[in-house]
Structure formats: C-alpha cells, structure tokens
Amino acid sequence: MTVWNLGSVNADMVFRVPHMPAPGETLSATGYQKGLGGKGANMSVAATRAGSHVEHIGAVGEDGLWMKERLAGYGVGTTHLAELPGPTGQAIIYLDAEGENQIVLLAGSNTEISEAAIASALEGARAGDIAVFQNETNGQQAFARAVKARGLRLAYAAAPFDAAAVAAVLDQLDILVMNEVEARQLQDATGLAPEALPVAEVLVTLGAKGCRRFDTVSGQVQDVPAPKVTPVDTTGAGDTFTGYLLAGLDQGLSMEEAITLAQKAAAVMVTRLGTADVIPTRAEI
Ligand code: ADP
Ligand code: NA
C-alpha cells in the first residue's frame, strides 16, 4: 500500500550564534549546518524508514533540487513533488549558546502547490492506501476532499496549529494528531474536548509522558507511555511519531500497536541532533 503525504519541504539553515542578534546588529555566526526539514518531508522520511512506500505531494523551488534528490535518495516517491520557479520553503534558525532558538520561516513553494496536481496525483491511489497532511502547505481542503472521494483513511497532524485550518477539514478526518498545546488550543477555539471531536481517532502526544488515545467511536481513552530516554533534541519527534504511526497503520498494525511503534521511533529521535536526515530506521528501533 502507499502513504500519500501532502507536505512541506524546507531547507533548515541553522546558524550557531553567541547570542541572539539585536535590531541593527551584525553578528558573526560560530557555526552553520544545512539540512532537510519541513514537517512534510520529515513525515515522508519517517514513514519510508518505517518500511512503507510514500508518495510525497508538494513542491520545491529552483533552489530545492538537492532536497528533491535527497528525498528520492531516502526512497521517498517524488513523482508528485513539482519543481516551481521561486524559492523553496526555508527555515533560518539561530541557535544560541544556551540552546535557545529563533526561527524565521519562508513558506516559498510549499504554498504554491497546484490543486489540480494534488487531485491528479491522487488518481493513482488504491483502496487501502492512507493519507496524511499538515498545516505547512496550501491545498489542504482540496487534498482532504480528493482523499475522501477515493475512500482512503485521512490523518491530519494539526501543526503549526491554526484553528481555522483544522475546522475546515475536521469533518473529513479519520485520525487527528496533536500535541498537548495544540489540543488545548483546539478546545479553546471550538469548545470541544478531544473526546467530543467528530474524528474517530484523536491522538494527543504528551512529550516524555507518551500519548493519549481517544477512540471517540467506543468512547475509550487509552494512555500509551513513551520509552524513557535522555533527550538531546526534541526537534522532529512529533513528525517521526506521525510518520511511523501512518506506516504502522499502512502495514496493518492496530492503532495501539502503531502508537507503540511510533513512540519507540520518536524516543530514538529525541536522542539525536537534527531532523529528516537523522530519523531512525525500523532496524535501529
Ligand atoms: P511535538 O514534538 O509535536 O510537540 P511531543 O513533544 O508531544 O510532540 O512529542 C511527540 C512524541 O515524541 C511523544 O508522544 C513521544 O512519543 C515522543 N517524545 C517526545 N519527547 C520525548 C521524551 N523526552 N522522551 C521520550 N519520548 C519523547
Ligand atoms: Na532530534
């Protein structure tokens, strides 16, 4: 089966700085690292490392060919990753000596994706495939409609959180993944607690505390603890969780088994510096 991911692709450019620059200040960086990132790309790599076939739907700009090639090199399907004029999405990240960060995000080609291309990509979907998207691209409603028209299961990772974006697709979702903060924001915006949402499976990730699963059909609430590790860098943990979760479900695991697998992968991820490039393989977990 295939995991269809409408997702962002970003160049993460990390500048190490002695302190955050003040307005008007020119500051010398003490280090620089460029990596593949973006919630979409992270999830595609995670699901692929978990052993599933992923088709990534999205767009890179004229500076983004290396990112498309890297995704393809990791085994992600890139047939539906368009090459557009203009810049690819990018994150300029300042990381200071205390580990604090400051991030400027440019959406670039991630918000220039053709809705017609999304619909035509999904013509290749088969019954039993599963689909996922996040809030870093345009075309979310078109994707949700096309996915549901083909009868696939649809998962949404509600990040970066935007209440209007979630509300616009909520009725179409089968699975909703949020962290604790996002779940609270959604409840504040809609008045609905996780168990009252019109989505069959609502998963709230709780960092080191693991994941709470709301099976809203049976009304069952289940806590799945996370493995204990010493965290080094939690960047990409949520994306690794979701990518592995989708791959687990794609491979026929139950929701509980898929959550357990996803948490093992996410726990390894928090012990590593970096994003897409360091997501663990199935063999490593
Ligand atoms: P996000 O990174 O999206 O904010 P969380 O912080 O809730 O989301 O983390 C997502 C998942 O990553 C958790 O459900 C857990 O499985 C794993 N995780 C995150 N932090 C830790 C940690 N300190 N120890 C073990 N697992 C963790
Ligand atoms: Na990490």
PDB file of N, CA, C and O in Angstrom, residues 210-263:
ATOM      1  N   GLY A 210       4.304  10.389  26.796  1.00  0.00           N
ATOM      2  CA  GLY A 210       3.721   9.438  25.852  1.00  0.00           C
ATOM      3  C   GLY A 210       2.565   9.997  25.057  1.00  0.00           C
ATOM      4  O   GLY A 210       2.605  11.136  24.627  1.00  0.00           O
ATOM      5  N   CYS A 211       1.503   9.198  24.918  1.00  0.00           N
ATOM      6  CA  CYS A 211       0.404   9.555  24.024  1.00  0.00           C
ATOM      7  C   CYS A 211      -0.920   9.124  24.639  1.00  0.00           C
ATOM      8  O   CYS A 211      -1.032   8.025  25.178  1.00  0.00           O
ATOM      9  N   ARG A 212      -1.913  10.008  24.564  1.00  0.00           N
ATOM     10  CA  ARG A 212      -3.276   9.644  24.987  1.00  0.00           C
ATOM     11  C   ARG A 212      -4.136   9.475  23.740  1.00  0.00           C
ATOM     12  O   ARG A 212      -4.200  10.356  22.895  1.00  0.00           O
ATOM     13  N   ARG A 213      -4.763   8.313  23.667  1.00  0.00           N
ATOM     14  CA  ARG A 213      -5.603   7.981  22.505  1.00  0.00           C
ATOM     15  C   ARG A 213      -7.073   8.074  22.899  1.00  0.00           C
ATOM     16  O   ARG A 213      -7.510   7.430  23.851  1.00  0.00           O
ATOM     17  N   PHE A 214      -7.813   8.879  22.147  1.00  0.00           N
ATOM     18  CA  PHE A 214      -9.259   8.963  22.327  1.00  0.00           C
ATOM     19  C   PHE A 214      -9.910   8.218  21.161  1.00  0.00           C
ATOM     20  O   PHE A 214      -9.894   8.699  20.027  1.00  0.00           O
ATOM     21  N   ASP A 215     -10.426   7.027  21.434  1.00  0.00           N
ATOM     22  CA  ASP A 215     -11.206   6.295  20.451  1.00  0.00           C
ATOM     23  C   ASP A 215     -12.635   6.810  20.621  1.00  0.00           C
ATOM     24  O   ASP A 215     -13.354   6.361  21.505  1.00  0.00           O
ATOM     25  N   THR A 216     -13.007   7.800  19.794  1.00  0.00           N
ATOM     26  CA  THR A 216     -14.272   8.506  20.048  1.00  0.00           C
ATOM     27  C   THR A 216     -15.479   7.682  19.619  1.00  0.00           C
ATOM     28  O   THR A 216     -16.610   8.039  19.930  1.00  0.00           O
ATOM     29  N   VAL A 217     -15.252   6.581  18.896  1.00  0.00           N
ATOM     30  CA  VAL A 217     -16.370   5.719  18.486  1.00  0.00           C
ATOM     31  C   VAL A 217     -16.828   4.877  19.670  1.00  0.00           C
ATOM     32  O   VAL A 217     -18.014   4.819  19.987  1.00  0.00           O
ATOM     33  N   SER A 218     -15.845   4.270  20.372  1.00  0.00           N
ATOM     34  CA  SER A 218     -16.204   3.442  21.534  1.00  0.00           C
ATOM     35  C   SER A 218     -16.227   4.259  22.826  1.00  0.00           C
ATOM     36  O   SER A 218     -16.716   3.799  23.841  1.00  0.00           O
ATOM     37  N   GLY A 219     -15.643   5.463  22.778  1.00  0.00           N
ATOM     38  CA  GLY A 219     -15.567   6.282  23.988  1.00  0.00           C
ATOM     39  C   GLY A 219     -14.399   5.903  24.884  1.00  0.00           C
ATOM     40  O   GLY A 219     -14.231   6.442  25.973  1.00  0.00           O
ATOM     41  N   GLN A 220     -13.545   4.997  24.403  1.00  0.00           N
ATOM     42  CA  GLN A 220     -12.414   4.523  25.206  1.00  0.00           C
ATOM     43  C   GLN A 220     -11.255   5.530  25.171  1.00  0.00           C
ATOM     44  O   GLN A 220     -10.946   6.100  24.109  1.00  0.00           O
ATOM     45  N   VAL A 221     -10.632   5.756  26.320  1.00  0.00           N
ATOM     46  CA  VAL A 221      -9.433   6.589  26.402  1.00  0.00           C
ATOM     47  C   VAL A 221      -8.290   5.702  26.873  1.00  0.00           C
ATOM     48  O   VAL A 221      -8.434   4.959  27.846  1.00  0.00           O
ATOM     49  N   GLN A 222      -7.169   5.786  26.162  1.00  0.00           N
ATOM     50  CA  GLN A 222      -6.071   4.856  26.446  1.00  0.00           C
ATOM     51  C   GLN A 222      -4.770   5.661  26.551  1.00  0.00           C
ATOM     52  O   GLN A 222      -4.493   6.497  25.681  1.00  0.00           O
ATOM     53  N   ASP A 223      -3.984   5.421  27.600  1.00  0.00           N
ATOM     54  CA  ASP A 223      -2.681   6.074  27.728  1.00  0.00           C
ATOM     55  C   ASP A 223      -1.593   5.104  27.330  1.00  0.00           C
ATOM     56  O   ASP A 223      -1.500   4.011  27.884  1.00  0.00           O
ATOM     57  N   VAL A 224      -0.768   5.503  26.367  1.00  0.00           N
ATOM     58  CA  VAL A 224       0.343   4.657  25.941  1.00  0.00           C
ATOM     59  C   VAL A 224       1.634   5.380  26.355  1.00  0.00           C
ATOM     60  O   VAL A 224       1.937   6.448  25.830  1.00  0.00           O
ATOM     61  N   PRO A 225       2.374   4.836  27.347  1.00  0.00           N
ATOM     62  CA  PRO A 225       3.568   5.533  27.836  1.00  0.00           C
ATOM     63  C   PRO A 225       4.698   5.529  26.801  1.00  0.00           C
ATOM     64  O   PRO A 225       4.773   4.627  25.958  1.00  0.00           O
ATOM     65  N   ALA A 226       5.558   6.553  26.864  1.00  0.00           N
ATOM     66  CA  ALA A 226       6.722   6.625  25.965  1.00  0.00           C
ATOM     67  C   ALA A 226       7.907   5.922  26.628  1.00  0.00           C
ATOM     68  O   ALA A 226       8.015   5.910  27.854  1.00  0.00           O
ATOM     69  N   PRO A 227       8.808   5.327  25.826  1.00  0.00           N
ATOM     70  CA  PRO A 227      10.034   4.769  26.401  1.00  0.00           C
ATOM     71  C   PRO A 227      10.837   5.882  27.093  1.00  0.00           C
ATOM     72  O   PRO A 227      10.788   7.030  26.666  1.00  0.00           O
ATOM     73  N   LYS A 228      11.577   5.528  28.154  1.00  0.00           N
ATOM     74  CA  LYS A 228      12.371   6.541  28.881  1.00  0.00           C
ATOM     75  C   LYS A 228      13.725   6.720  28.205  1.00  0.00           C
ATOM     76  O   LYS A 228      14.468   5.756  28.031  1.00  0.00           O
ATOM     77  N   VAL A 229      14.039   7.951  27.835  1.00  0.00           N
ATOM     78  CA  VAL A 229      15.335   8.270  27.220  1.00  0.00           C
ATOM     79  C   VAL A 229      15.812   9.608  27.770  1.00  0.00           C
ATOM     80  O   VAL A 229      15.043  10.337  28.396  1.00  0.00           O
ATOM     81  N   THR A 230      17.086   9.922  27.538  1.00  0.00           N
ATOM     82  CA  THR A 230      17.615  11.234  27.909  1.00  0.00           C
ATOM     83  C   THR A 230      17.570  12.136  26.672  1.00  0.00           C
ATOM     84  O   THR A 230      18.279  11.883  25.701  1.00  0.00           O
ATOM     85  N   PRO A 231      16.702  13.160  26.698  1.00  0.00           N
ATOM     86  CA  PRO A 231      16.530  13.963  25.484  1.00  0.00           C
ATOM     87  C   PRO A 231      17.730  14.861  25.169  1.00  0.00           C
ATOM     88  O   PRO A 231      18.335  15.430  26.063  1.00  0.00           O
ATOM     89  N   VAL A 232      18.086  14.915  23.879  1.00  0.00           N
ATOM     90  CA  VAL A 232      19.160  15.777  23.393  1.00  0.00           C
ATOM     91  C   VAL A 232      18.572  16.887  22.521  1.00  0.00           C
ATOM     92  O   VAL A 232      18.962  18.047  22.608  1.00  0.00           O
ATOM     93  N   ASP A 233      17.605  16.516  21.685  1.00  0.00           N
ATOM     94  CA  ASP A 233      16.996  17.472  20.753  1.00  0.00           C
ATOM     95  C   ASP A 233      15.632  16.921  20.360  1.00  0.00           C
ATOM     96  O   ASP A 233      15.549  15.890  19.706  1.00  0.00           O
ATOM     97  N   THR A 234      14.572  17.592  20.791  1.00  0.00           N
ATOM     98  CA  THR A 234      13.221  17.074  20.526  1.00  0.00           C
ATOM     99  C   THR A 234      12.702  17.480  19.144  1.00  0.00           C
ATOM    100  O   THR A 234      11.591  17.092  18.774  1.00  0.00           O
ATOM    101  N   THR A 235      13.525  18.220  18.366  1.00  0.00           N
ATOM    102  CA  THR A 235      13.097  18.601  17.014  1.00  0.00           C
ATOM    103  C   THR A 235      12.779  17.350  16.208  1.00  0.00           C
ATOM    104  O   THR A 235      13.566  16.409  16.172  1.00  0.00           O
ATOM    105  N   GLY A 236      11.618  17.358  15.557  1.00  0.00           N
ATOM    106  CA  GLY A 236      11.282  16.242  14.671  1.00  0.00           C
ATOM    107  C   GLY A 236      10.667  15.048  15.375  1.00  0.00           C
ATOM    108  O   GLY A 236      10.282  14.074  14.718  1.00  0.00           O
ATOM    109  N   ALA A 237      10.530  15.098  16.703  1.00  0.00           N
ATOM    110  CA  ALA A 237       9.954  13.952  17.431  1.00  0.00           C
ATOM    111  C   ALA A 237       8.500  13.734  17.015  1.00  0.00           C
ATOM    112  O   ALA A 237       8.085  12.604  16.724  1.00  0.00           O
ATOM    113  N   GLY A 238       7.732  14.821  16.984  1.00  0.00           N
ATOM    114  CA  GLY A 238       6.318  14.721  16.607  1.00  0.00           C
ATOM    115  C   GLY A 238       6.162  14.206  15.177  1.00  0.00           C
ATOM    116  O   GLY A 238       5.285  13.378  14.893  1.00  0.00           O
ATOM    117  N   ASP A 239       7.002  14.704  14.272  1.00  0.00           N
ATOM    118  CA  ASP A 239       6.912  14.277  12.865  1.00  0.00           C
ATOM    119  C   ASP A 239       7.314  12.808  12.710  1.00  0.00           C
ATOM    120  O   ASP A 239       6.716  12.066  11.928  1.00  0.00           O
ATOM    121  N   THR A 240       8.325  12.392  13.464  1.00  0.00           N
ATOM    122  CA  THR A 240       8.738  10.981  13.437  1.00  0.00           C
ATOM    123  C   THR A 240       7.607  10.102  13.955  1.00  0.00           C
ATOM    124  O   THR A 240       7.293   9.058  13.379  1.00  0.00           O
ATOM    125  N   PHE A 241       6.974  10.558  15.043  1.00  0.00           N
ATOM    126  CA  PHE A 241       5.820   9.844  15.605  1.00  0.00           C
ATOM    127  C   PHE A 241       4.750   9.649  14.527  1.00  0.00           C
ATOM    128  O   PHE A 241       4.290   8.533  14.283  1.00  0.00           O
ATOM    129  N   THR A 242       4.364  10.738  13.864  1.00  0.00           N
ATOM    130  CA  THR A 242       3.254  10.649  12.896  1.00  0.00           C
ATOM    131  C   THR A 242       3.633   9.809  11.686  1.00  0.00           C
ATOM    132  O   THR A 242       2.841   8.992  11.212  1.00  0.00           O
ATOM    133  N   GLY A 243       4.860   9.979  11.173  1.00  0.00           N
ATOM    134  CA  GLY A 243       5.288   9.186  10.022  1.00  0.00           C
ATOM    135  C   GLY A 243       5.283   7.698  10.325  1.00  0.00           C
ATOM    136  O   GLY A 243       4.789   6.877   9.535  1.00  0.00           O
ATOM    137  N   TYR A 244       5.828   7.340  11.485  1.00  0.00           N
ATOM    138  CA  TYR A 244       5.838   5.919  11.890  1.00  0.00           C
ATOM    139  C   TYR A 244       4.420   5.402  12.167  1.00  0.00           C
ATOM    140  O   TYR A 244       4.101   4.251  11.852  1.00  0.00           O
ATOM    141  N   LEU A 245       3.583   6.243  12.757  1.00  0.00           N
ATOM    142  CA  LEU A 245       2.198   5.845  13.022  1.00  0.00           C
ATOM    143  C   LEU A 245       1.499   5.458  11.722  1.00  0.00           C
ATOM    144  O   LEU A 245       0.869   4.398  11.623  1.00  0.00           O
ATOM    145  N   LEU A 246       1.633   6.337  10.709  1.00  0.00           N
ATOM    146  CA  LEU A 246       0.972   6.088   9.422  1.00  0.00           C
ATOM    147  C   LEU A 246       1.519   4.830   8.764  1.00  0.00           C
ATOM    148  O   LEU A 246       0.767   4.036   8.198  1.00  0.00           O
ATOM    149  N   ALA A 247       2.833   4.651   8.840  1.00  0.00           N
ATOM    150  CA  ALA A 247       3.446   3.460   8.240  1.00  0.00           C
ATOM    151  C   ALA A 247       2.948   2.204   8.961  1.00  0.00           C
ATOM    152  O   ALA A 247       2.642   1.191   8.322  1.00  0.00           O
ATOM    153  N   GLY A 248       2.854   2.270  10.267  1.00  0.00           N
ATOM    154  CA  GLY A 248       2.358   1.121  11.032  1.00  0.00           C
ATOM    155  C   GLY A 248       0.941   0.749  10.604  1.00  0.00           C
ATOM    156  O   GLY A 248       0.632  -0.423  10.356  1.00  0.00           O
ATOM    157  N   LEU A 249       0.082   1.763  10.488  1.00  0.00           N
ATOM    158  CA  LEU A 249      -1.303   1.502  10.072  1.00  0.00           C
ATOM    159  C   LEU A 249      -1.335   0.981   8.640  1.00  0.00           C
ATOM    160  O   LEU A 249      -2.074   0.050   8.323  1.00  0.00           O
ATOM    161  N   ASP A 250      -0.494   1.580   7.783  1.00  0.00           N
ATOM    162  CA  ASP A 250      -0.394   1.125   6.385  1.00  0.00           C
ATOM    163  C   ASP A 250      -0.009  -0.348   6.322  1.00  0.00           C
ATOM    164  O   ASP A 250      -0.458  -1.077   5.444  1.00  0.00           O
ATOM    165  N   GLN A 251       0.830  -0.766   7.267  1.00  0.00           N
ATOM    166  CA  GLN A 251       1.304  -2.153   7.267  1.00  0.00           C
ATOM    167  C   GLN A 251       0.386  -3.088   8.053  1.00  0.00           C
ATOM    168  O   GLN A 251       0.742  -4.229   8.332  1.00  0.00           O
ATOM    169  N   GLY A 252      -0.795  -2.570   8.439  1.00  0.00           N
ATOM    170  CA  GLY A 252      -1.811  -3.442   9.022  1.00  0.00           C
ATOM    171  C   GLY A 252      -1.775  -3.567  10.538  1.00  0.00           C
ATOM    172  O   GLY A 252      -2.492  -4.394  11.102  1.00  0.00           O
ATOM    173  N   LEU A 253      -0.935  -2.743  11.216  1.00  0.00           N
ATOM    174  CA  LEU A 253      -0.941  -2.790  12.683  1.00  0.00           C
ATOM    175  C   LEU A 253      -2.241  -2.188  13.213  1.00  0.00           C
ATOM    176  O   LEU A 253      -2.865  -1.345  12.562  1.00  0.00           O
ATOM    177  N   SER A 254      -2.633  -2.595  14.412  1.00  0.00           N
ATOM    178  CA  SER A 254      -3.756  -1.945  15.088  1.00  0.00           C
ATOM    179  C   SER A 254      -3.304  -0.560  15.526  1.00  0.00           C
ATOM    180  O   SER A 254      -2.099  -0.268  15.557  1.00  0.00           O
ATOM    181  N   MET A 255      -4.251   0.293  15.896  1.00  0.00           N
ATOM    182  CA  MET A 255      -3.890   1.649  16.346  1.00  0.00           C
ATOM    183  C   MET A 255      -2.953   1.581  17.552  1.00  0.00           C
ATOM    184  O   MET A 255      -1.961   2.298  17.614  1.00  0.00           O
ATOM    185  N   GLU A 256      -3.244   0.708  18.500  1.00  0.00           N
ATOM    186  CA  GLU A 256      -2.396   0.609  19.696  1.00  0.00           C
ATOM    187  C   GLU A 256      -0.969   0.160  19.325  1.00  0.00           C
ATOM    188  O   GLU A 256       0.018   0.704  19.827  1.00  0.00           O
ATOM    189  N   GLU A 257      -0.875  -0.833  18.448  1.00  0.00           N
ATOM    190  CA  GLU A 257       0.449  -1.301  18.009  1.00  0.00           C
ATOM    191  C   GLU A 257       1.193  -0.206  17.248  1.00  0.00           C
ATOM    192  O   GLU A 257       2.411  -0.031  17.410  1.00  0.00           O
ATOM    193  N   ALA A 258       0.464   0.543  16.409  1.00  0.00           N
ATOM    194  CA  ALA A 258       1.094   1.611  15.628  1.00  0.00           C
ATOM    195  C   ALA A 258       1.602   2.733  16.540  1.00  0.00           C
ATOM    196  O   ALA A 258       2.681   3.289  16.318  1.00  0.00           O
ATOM    197  N   ILE A 259       0.829   3.050  17.580  1.00  0.00           N
ATOM    198  CA  ILE A 259       1.265   4.082  18.541  1.00  0.00           C
ATOM    199  C   ILE A 259       2.535   3.612  19.259  1.00  0.00           C
ATOM    200  O   ILE A 259       3.493   4.375  19.433  1.00  0.00           O
ATOM    201  N   THR A 260       2.560   2.363  19.662  1.00  0.00           N
ATOM    202  CA  THR A 260       3.727   1.822  20.369  1.00  0.00           C
ATOM    203  C   THR A 260       4.968   1.888  19.482  1.00  0.00           C
ATOM    204  O   THR A 260       6.047   2.332  19.928  1.00  0.00           O
ATOM    205  N   LEU A 261       4.828   1.490  18.219  1.00  0.00           N
ATOM    206  CA  LEU A 261       5.940   1.581  17.265  1.00  0.00           C
ATOM    207  C   LEU A 261       6.388   3.038  17.092  1.00  0.00           C
ATOM    208  O   LEU A 261       7.586   3.355  17.128  1.00  0.00           O
ATOM    209  N   ALA A 262       5.412   3.935  16.922  1.00  0.00           N
ATOM    210  CA  ALA A 262       5.706   5.360  16.680  1.00  0.00           C
ATOM    211  C   ALA A 262       6.459   5.969  17.856  1.00  0.00           C
ATOM    212  O   ALA A 262       7.364   6.788  17.683  1.00  0.00           O
ATOM    213  N   GLN A 263       6.103   5.547  19.075  1.00  0.00           N
ATOM    214  CA  GLN A 263       6.766   6.115  20.249  1.00  0.00           C
ATOM    215  C   GLN A 263       8.183   5.590  20.408  1.00  0.00           C
ATOM    216  O   GLN A 263       9.056   6.309  20.895  1.00  0.00           O
TER     217      GLN A 263
END
